[in-house]
Amino acid sequence: MKKTRILTGLVLAVSAFLLTACGSSTKEDTSVKDIQKKGTITVAMNPEFAPFEFKTLVNGKDTIVGSDVELAKAIGKELGVKVKFSSMSFNNVLASLQSGKADIAISGISATEERQKVYDFSTSYYESKNVVIVKKDKLADYTKTTSLKDKSVATQKGTIQENIAKDQLKGAKVVSLVQNGEMINELKNGQVDAVVFEKPIAQAYVDKNSDLAISEIDLKSGDSDAYAVAMPKGSKALKAKIDKVITKLKKDGTLDKQVQEAYDLSVSSAD
Ligand code: ARG
């Protein structure tokens, strides 16, 4: 009797020890150290998204510019590393974090609840609502979410606009395309009837295309649609650094200024 009791006690003690040992051995957060060791932070983006990220000629050279680029540079500075941009289609941007091709992703990414399950996100840095672009001469035809019934609506593949269009533009045929430029071309030549974008992106396209306009169709945004920097899961230390950078840029007005400057640049530059 006594022997079994001692034995049970021993088993309990051992398992308790194993449990704590396992608990404390959860992987160490090396998110900042790893990047600093490499000396470079690789940032995934889809640079077809003015004013946040787009390509333009700088001193005759094709260069990725925009407010997200400025944000990436500020993060690089905070970490004391160089910044490298990896350009790809939007539907690959988040996956590049899982494959290790990029360290962070900055691409006007909405930190939706679904994405938060798979990735870590910084504090948000920009909020905007969704709008519908149509041909200017059709403005009077498309005024409500039901006006696009049986019409073709283009959205960028892998974006939240795909679901926003499907859920809110009742009866519309939603076509997902990889390139934003292609959606605009299809709208201009009548292959689709409307395109859904967040307001600043829509405005930048409309300002460059006098045959297009933002309709008065009212779309609802979700609570977690604001833009944030995406990181692989387990990046607590990195998130703390990035949050610090964003909080400062937001507070002193730098971020809004950078969005405005990038907007002016995009509208004045040729595609
Ligand atoms: N905010 C939207 C999303 O997260 C669209 C982002 C598209 N970004 C881009 N660079 N094309 O789904």
CSV table of C-alpha atoms and ligand atoms in Angstrom, one decimal:
chain,number,residue,atom,x,y,z
A,1,MET,CA,0.0,0.0,0.0
A,2,LYS,CA,2.6,2.4,1.1
A,3,LYS,CA,4.8,1.5,-1.9
A,4,THR,CA,2.1,2.2,-4.5
A,5,ARG,CA,1.5,5.6,-2.8
A,6,ILE,CA,5.2,6.5,-3.1
A,7,LEU,CA,5.2,5.3,-6.7
A,8,THR,CA,2.1,7.4,-7.6
A,9,GLY,CA,3.7,10.4,-5.9
A,10,LEU,CA,6.8,9.8,-8.0
A,11,VAL,CA,5.0,9.5,-11.2
A,12,LEU,CA,3.0,12.7,-10.5
A,13,ALA,CA,6.2,14.6,-9.6
A,14,VAL,CA,7.9,13.4,-12.8
A,15,SER,CA,5.0,14.3,-15.0
A,16,ALA,CA,4.8,17.7,-13.4
A,17,PHE,CA,8.5,18.2,-14.0
A,18,LEU,CA,8.1,17.1,-17.7
A,19,LEU,CA,5.1,19.5,-18.2
A,20,THR,CA,7.0,22.5,-16.9
A,21,ALA,CA,10.1,21.6,-18.8
A,22,CYS,CA,8.1,21.3,-22.0
A,23,GLY,CA,6.3,24.6,-21.2
A,24,SER,CA,9.4,26.6,-20.8
A,25,SER,CA,11.0,25.1,-23.9
A,26,THR,CA,8.5,26.8,-26.3
A,27,LYS,CA,10.5,28.2,-29.1
A,28,GLU,CA,12.4,31.4,-28.3
A,29,ASP,CA,11.3,34.5,-30.2
A,30,THR,CA,14.2,35.2,-32.6
A,31,SER,CA,12.1,37.3,-35.0
A,32,VAL,CA,14.3,40.4,-34.5
A,33,LYS,CA,17.6,38.7,-34.1
A,34,ASP,CA,17.2,36.6,-37.2
A,35,ILE,CA,16.7,39.7,-39.4
A,36,GLN,CA,19.5,41.6,-37.7
A,37,LYS,CA,21.9,38.7,-38.2
A,38,LYS,CA,21.1,38.7,-42.0
A,39,GLY,CA,21.5,42.5,-42.0
A,40,THR,CA,18.6,42.9,-44.5
A,41,ILE,CA,14.9,42.8,-44.1
A,42,THR,CA,13.0,41.5,-47.2
A,43,VAL,CA,9.6,43.1,-47.7
A,44,ALA,CA,6.9,41.4,-49.8
A,45,MET,CA,4.7,43.7,-51.8
A,46,ASN,CA,2.5,44.0,-54.9
A,47,PRO,CA,3.5,47.4,-56.3
A,48,GLU,CA,0.4,48.1,-58.3
A,49,PHE,CA,-1.4,49.9,-55.6
A,50,ALA,CA,-0.8,53.7,-55.7
A,51,PRO,CA,-0.4,55.6,-53.4
A,52,PHE,CA,0.8,52.8,-51.1
A,53,GLU,CA,3.2,51.0,-53.5
A,54,PHE,CA,3.7,51.5,-57.2
A,55,LYS,CA,6.5,51.6,-59.8
A,56,THR,CA,7.7,54.8,-61.3
A,57,LEU,CA,10.8,56.2,-63.1
A,58,VAL,CA,13.2,57.7,-60.6
A,59,ASN,CA,16.3,59.2,-62.5
A,60,GLY,CA,15.4,57.0,-65.5
A,61,LYS,CA,15.2,53.8,-63.4
A,62,ASP,CA,12.1,51.8,-62.7
A,63,THR,CA,11.7,52.1,-58.9
A,64,ILE,CA,9.2,50.9,-56.3
A,65,VAL,CA,7.9,54.0,-54.4
A,66,GLY,CA,4.9,54.9,-52.2
A,67,SER,CA,4.0,55.3,-48.5
A,68,ASP,CA,4.4,51.6,-47.7
A,69,VAL,CA,7.9,51.8,-49.1
A,70,GLU,CA,8.6,54.7,-46.7
A,71,LEU,CA,7.1,52.7,-43.9
A,72,ALA,CA,9.4,49.8,-44.7
A,73,LYS,CA,12.4,52.1,-44.8
A,74,ALA,CA,11.5,53.4,-41.3
A,75,ILE,CA,11.3,49.8,-40.0
A,76,GLY,CA,14.6,49.0,-41.5
A,77,LYS,CA,16.1,52.0,-39.8
A,78,GLU,CA,14.6,51.0,-36.4
A,79,LEU,CA,16.1,47.5,-36.8
A,80,GLY,CA,19.4,48.8,-38.2
A,81,VAL,CA,19.2,46.7,-41.4
A,82,LYS,CA,19.0,47.3,-45.1
A,83,VAL,CA,15.6,47.0,-46.8
A,84,LYS,CA,15.0,44.8,-49.8
A,85,PHE,CA,11.7,44.8,-51.7
A,86,SER,CA,10.4,41.6,-53.2
A,87,SER,CA,7.7,42.4,-55.8
A,88,MET,CA,5.0,39.7,-56.5
A,89,SER,CA,1.3,39.4,-57.2
A,90,PHE,CA,-1.0,40.2,-54.3
A,91,ASN,CA,-2.2,36.6,-53.9
A,92,ASN,CA,1.4,35.5,-53.1
A,93,VAL,CA,2.3,38.3,-50.7
A,94,LEU,CA,1.1,36.6,-47.5
A,95,ALA,CA,2.2,33.1,-48.5
A,96,SER,CA,5.8,34.4,-49.0
A,97,LEU,CA,6.0,34.8,-45.2
A,98,GLN,CA,5.2,31.2,-44.7
A,99,SER,CA,7.7,30.0,-47.3
A,100,GLY,CA,10.4,32.3,-45.8
A,101,LYS,CA,10.8,34.3,-49.0
A,102,ALA,CA,10.1,37.5,-47.2
A,103,ASP,CA,10.4,38.6,-43.5
A,104,ILE,CA,7.4,40.9,-43.5
A,105,ALA,CA,4.7,42.0,-45.9
A,106,ILE,CA,3.6,45.6,-46.5
A,107,SER,CA,1.1,45.9,-49.2
A,108,GLY,CA,-2.0,47.7,-48.0
A,109,ILE,CA,-2.9,44.5,-46.3
A,110,SER,CA,-6.1,44.4,-44.3
A,111,ALA,CA,-5.6,42.6,-41.0
A,112,THR,CA,-8.8,40.5,-41.2
A,113,GLU,CA,-9.7,38.0,-38.5
A,114,GLU,CA,-9.1,35.2,-40.9
A,115,ARG,CA,-5.6,36.4,-41.7
A,116,GLN,CA,-4.9,37.0,-38.1
A,117,LYS,CA,-5.3,33.3,-37.4
A,118,VAL,CA,-2.3,32.5,-39.7
A,119,TYR,CA,-0.1,35.7,-39.4
A,120,ASP,CA,0.9,38.2,-36.8
A,121,PHE,CA,-0.1,41.8,-37.6
A,122,SER,CA,1.2,45.1,-36.4
A,123,THR,CA,-1.0,47.8,-35.1
A,124,SER,CA,-3.0,49.3,-38.0
A,125,TYR,CA,-1.6,52.3,-40.0
A,126,TYR,CA,-4.3,53.2,-42.4
A,127,GLU,CA,-8.1,53.0,-42.6
A,128,SER,CA,-10.1,53.4,-45.8
A,129,LYS,CA,-13.5,52.5,-47.2
A,130,ASN,CA,-14.3,50.6,-50.3
A,131,VAL,CA,-15.8,52.2,-53.4
A,132,VAL,CA,-17.0,51.1,-56.8
A,133,ILE,CA,-15.4,52.6,-60.0
A,134,VAL,CA,-17.5,52.7,-63.1
A,135,LYS,CA,-17.4,54.4,-66.5
A,136,LYS,CA,-18.2,58.1,-66.1
A,137,ASP,CA,-21.0,58.0,-68.6
A,138,LYS,CA,-22.7,55.2,-66.6
A,139,LEU,CA,-22.6,57.0,-63.2
A,140,ALA,CA,-26.4,57.6,-63.2
A,141,ASP,CA,-27.1,53.9,-63.8
A,142,TYR,CA,-25.0,52.6,-60.9
A,143,THR,CA,-26.1,54.2,-57.7
A,144,LYS,CA,-27.1,51.3,-55.3
A,145,THR,CA,-25.6,48.0,-54.3
A,146,THR,CA,-28.4,46.3,-56.3
A,147,SER,CA,-27.7,48.3,-59.5
A,148,LEU,CA,-25.0,45.9,-60.6
A,149,LYS,CA,-27.2,42.8,-60.7
A,150,ASP,CA,-26.2,40.6,-63.6
A,151,LYS,CA,-23.3,42.9,-64.3
A,152,SER,CA,-19.5,42.0,-64.2
A,153,VAL,CA,-17.5,43.4,-61.3
A,154,ALA,CA,-13.7,43.0,-61.2
A,155,THR,CA,-11.7,42.6,-58.0
A,156,GLN,CA,-8.1,41.8,-57.4
A,157,LYS,CA,-7.4,38.2,-56.7
A,158,GLY,CA,-6.7,37.3,-53.0
A,159,THR,CA,-8.0,40.7,-51.7
A,160,ILE,CA,-10.9,41.4,-49.3
A,161,GLN,CA,-12.6,43.2,-52.2
A,162,GLU,CA,-13.4,39.7,-53.7
A,163,ASN,CA,-15.7,39.0,-50.7
A,164,ILE,CA,-17.0,42.5,-50.3
A,165,ALA,CA,-18.2,42.4,-53.9
A,166,LYS,CA,-19.7,38.9,-53.6
A,167,ASP,CA,-21.4,39.7,-50.3
A,168,GLN,CA,-22.6,43.2,-50.9
A,169,LEU,CA,-23.2,43.6,-54.7
A,170,LYS,CA,-26.1,41.3,-54.9
A,171,GLY,CA,-26.5,39.3,-58.1
A,172,ALA,CA,-23.3,40.7,-59.6
A,173,LYS,CA,-20.9,38.4,-61.4
A,174,VAL,CA,-17.5,38.8,-59.7
A,175,VAL,CA,-14.4,38.3,-61.8
A,176,SER,CA,-11.0,38.1,-59.9
A,177,LEU,CA,-8.0,39.3,-61.8
A,178,VAL,CA,-4.3,39.3,-60.7
A,179,GLN,CA,-3.4,42.7,-62.0
A,180,ASN,CA,-5.1,45.9,-61.1
A,181,GLY,CA,-4.0,47.5,-64.4
A,182,GLU,CA,-5.9,44.8,-66.2
A,183,MET,CA,-9.1,45.4,-64.2
A,184,ILE,CA,-8.9,49.1,-65.2
A,185,ASN,CA,-8.3,48.2,-68.9
A,186,GLU,CA,-11.3,45.8,-68.9
A,187,LEU,CA,-13.5,48.5,-67.3
A,188,LYS,CA,-12.4,51.0,-69.9
A,189,ASN,CA,-13.1,48.7,-72.9
A,190,GLY,CA,-16.4,47.4,-71.5
A,191,GLN,CA,-15.4,43.9,-70.6
A,192,VAL,CA,-16.4,44.5,-67.0
A,193,ASP,CA,-18.9,47.1,-65.7
A,194,ALA,CA,-17.3,48.0,-62.4
A,195,VAL,CA,-14.2,47.6,-60.2
A,196,VAL,CA,-14.0,47.6,-56.4
A,197,PHE,CA,-11.1,49.3,-54.7
A,198,GLU,CA,-10.3,51.1,-51.5
A,199,LYS,CA,-10.8,54.8,-51.9
A,200,PRO,CA,-7.2,56.1,-52.3
A,201,ILE,CA,-6.4,53.5,-55.0
A,202,ALA,CA,-9.7,54.2,-56.8
A,203,GLN,CA,-9.1,58.0,-56.6
A,204,ALA,CA,-5.5,57.6,-58.0
A,205,TYR,CA,-6.9,55.6,-61.0
A,206,VAL,CA,-9.8,58.0,-61.6
A,207,ASP,CA,-7.5,61.0,-61.6
A,208,LYS,CA,-5.5,59.4,-64.4
A,209,ASN,CA,-8.4,58.2,-66.4
A,210,SER,CA,-10.9,60.9,-67.2
A,211,ASP,CA,-13.4,58.3,-68.6
A,212,LEU,CA,-13.8,56.7,-65.2
A,213,ALA,CA,-15.5,57.9,-61.9
A,214,ILE,CA,-16.2,56.8,-58.4
A,215,SER,CA,-19.9,55.8,-58.1
A,216,GLU,CA,-22.1,56.7,-55.1
A,217,ILE,CA,-22.7,53.0,-54.4
A,218,ASP,CA,-22.2,52.6,-50.6
A,219,LEU,CA,-20.2,49.6,-49.5
A,220,LYS,CA,-19.7,48.6,-45.8
A,221,SER,CA,-16.2,48.0,-44.4
A,222,GLY,CA,-15.4,45.4,-41.7
A,223,ASP,CA,-13.9,46.4,-38.3
A,224,SER,CA,-10.6,44.8,-39.1
A,225,ASP,CA,-10.1,46.0,-42.7
A,226,ALA,CA,-7.5,48.6,-41.7
A,227,TYR,CA,-4.0,48.2,-43.1
A,228,ALA,CA,-1.3,46.6,-41.0
A,229,VAL,CA,2.2,45.0,-41.5
A,230,ALA,CA,2.0,41.2,-41.7
A,231,MET,CA,4.6,38.9,-40.1
A,232,PRO,CA,5.0,35.2,-39.6
A,233,LYS,CA,3.3,33.8,-36.5
A,234,GLY,CA,5.4,34.1,-33.4
A,235,SER,CA,6.9,37.5,-34.2
A,236,LYS,CA,6.2,39.2,-30.9
A,237,ALA,CA,9.5,40.9,-30.6
A,238,LEU,CA,9.4,42.1,-34.2
A,239,LYS,CA,5.8,43.3,-33.8
A,240,ALA,CA,6.8,45.4,-30.8
A,241,LYS,CA,9.5,47.2,-32.9
A,242,ILE,CA,7.2,47.7,-35.9
A,243,ASP,CA,4.3,49.0,-33.6
A,244,LYS,CA,6.7,51.5,-32.2
A,245,VAL,CA,7.6,52.8,-35.6
A,246,ILE,CA,4.0,53.0,-36.8
A,247,THR,CA,2.8,54.7,-33.6
A,248,LYS,CA,5.4,57.4,-34.0
A,249,LEU,CA,4.7,58.0,-37.7
A,250,LYS,CA,1.0,58.1,-37.1
A,251,LYS,CA,1.3,60.5,-34.1
A,252,ASP,CA,3.5,63.1,-35.7
A,253,GLY,CA,1.5,63.1,-39.0
A,254,THR,CA,4.4,61.7,-41.1
A,255,LEU,CA,2.3,58.8,-42.3
A,256,ASP,CA,-0.6,60.9,-43.7
A,257,LYS,CA,2.0,63.3,-45.3
A,258,GLN,CA,3.7,60.3,-47.0
A,259,VAL,CA,0.4,59.0,-48.3
A,260,GLN,CA,-0.4,62.5,-49.8
A,261,GLU,CA,3.1,62.9,-51.3
A,262,ALA,CA,2.9,59.4,-52.9
A,263,TYR,CA,-0.5,60.2,-54.2
A,264,ASP,CA,0.7,63.5,-55.8
A,265,LEU,CA,3.6,61.6,-57.3
A,266,SER,CA,1.4,58.8,-58.7
A,267,VAL,CA,-1.0,61.2,-60.3
A,268,SER,CA,1.8,63.3,-61.9
A,269,SER,CA,3.8,60.4,-63.2
A,270,ALA,CA,3.2,58.3,-66.3
A,271,ASP,CA,2.4,54.6,-65.9
B,1,ARG,N1,-6.6,45.8,-48.5
B,1,ARG,C1,-7.0,44.8,-49.4
B,1,ARG,C2,-6.6,43.4,-48.8
B,1,ARG,O1,-5.9,43.3,-47.9
B,1,ARG,C3,-6.3,45.0,-50.8
B,1,ARG,C4,-4.8,45.0,-50.7
B,1,ARG,C5,-4.2,45.0,-52.1
B,1,ARG,N2,-2.8,45.4,-52.1
B,1,ARG,C6,-2.0,45.5,-53.2
B,1,ARG,N3,-0.8,46.0,-53.0
B,1,ARG,N4,-2.4,45.1,-54.3
B,1,ARG,O2,-7.1,42.4,-49.3
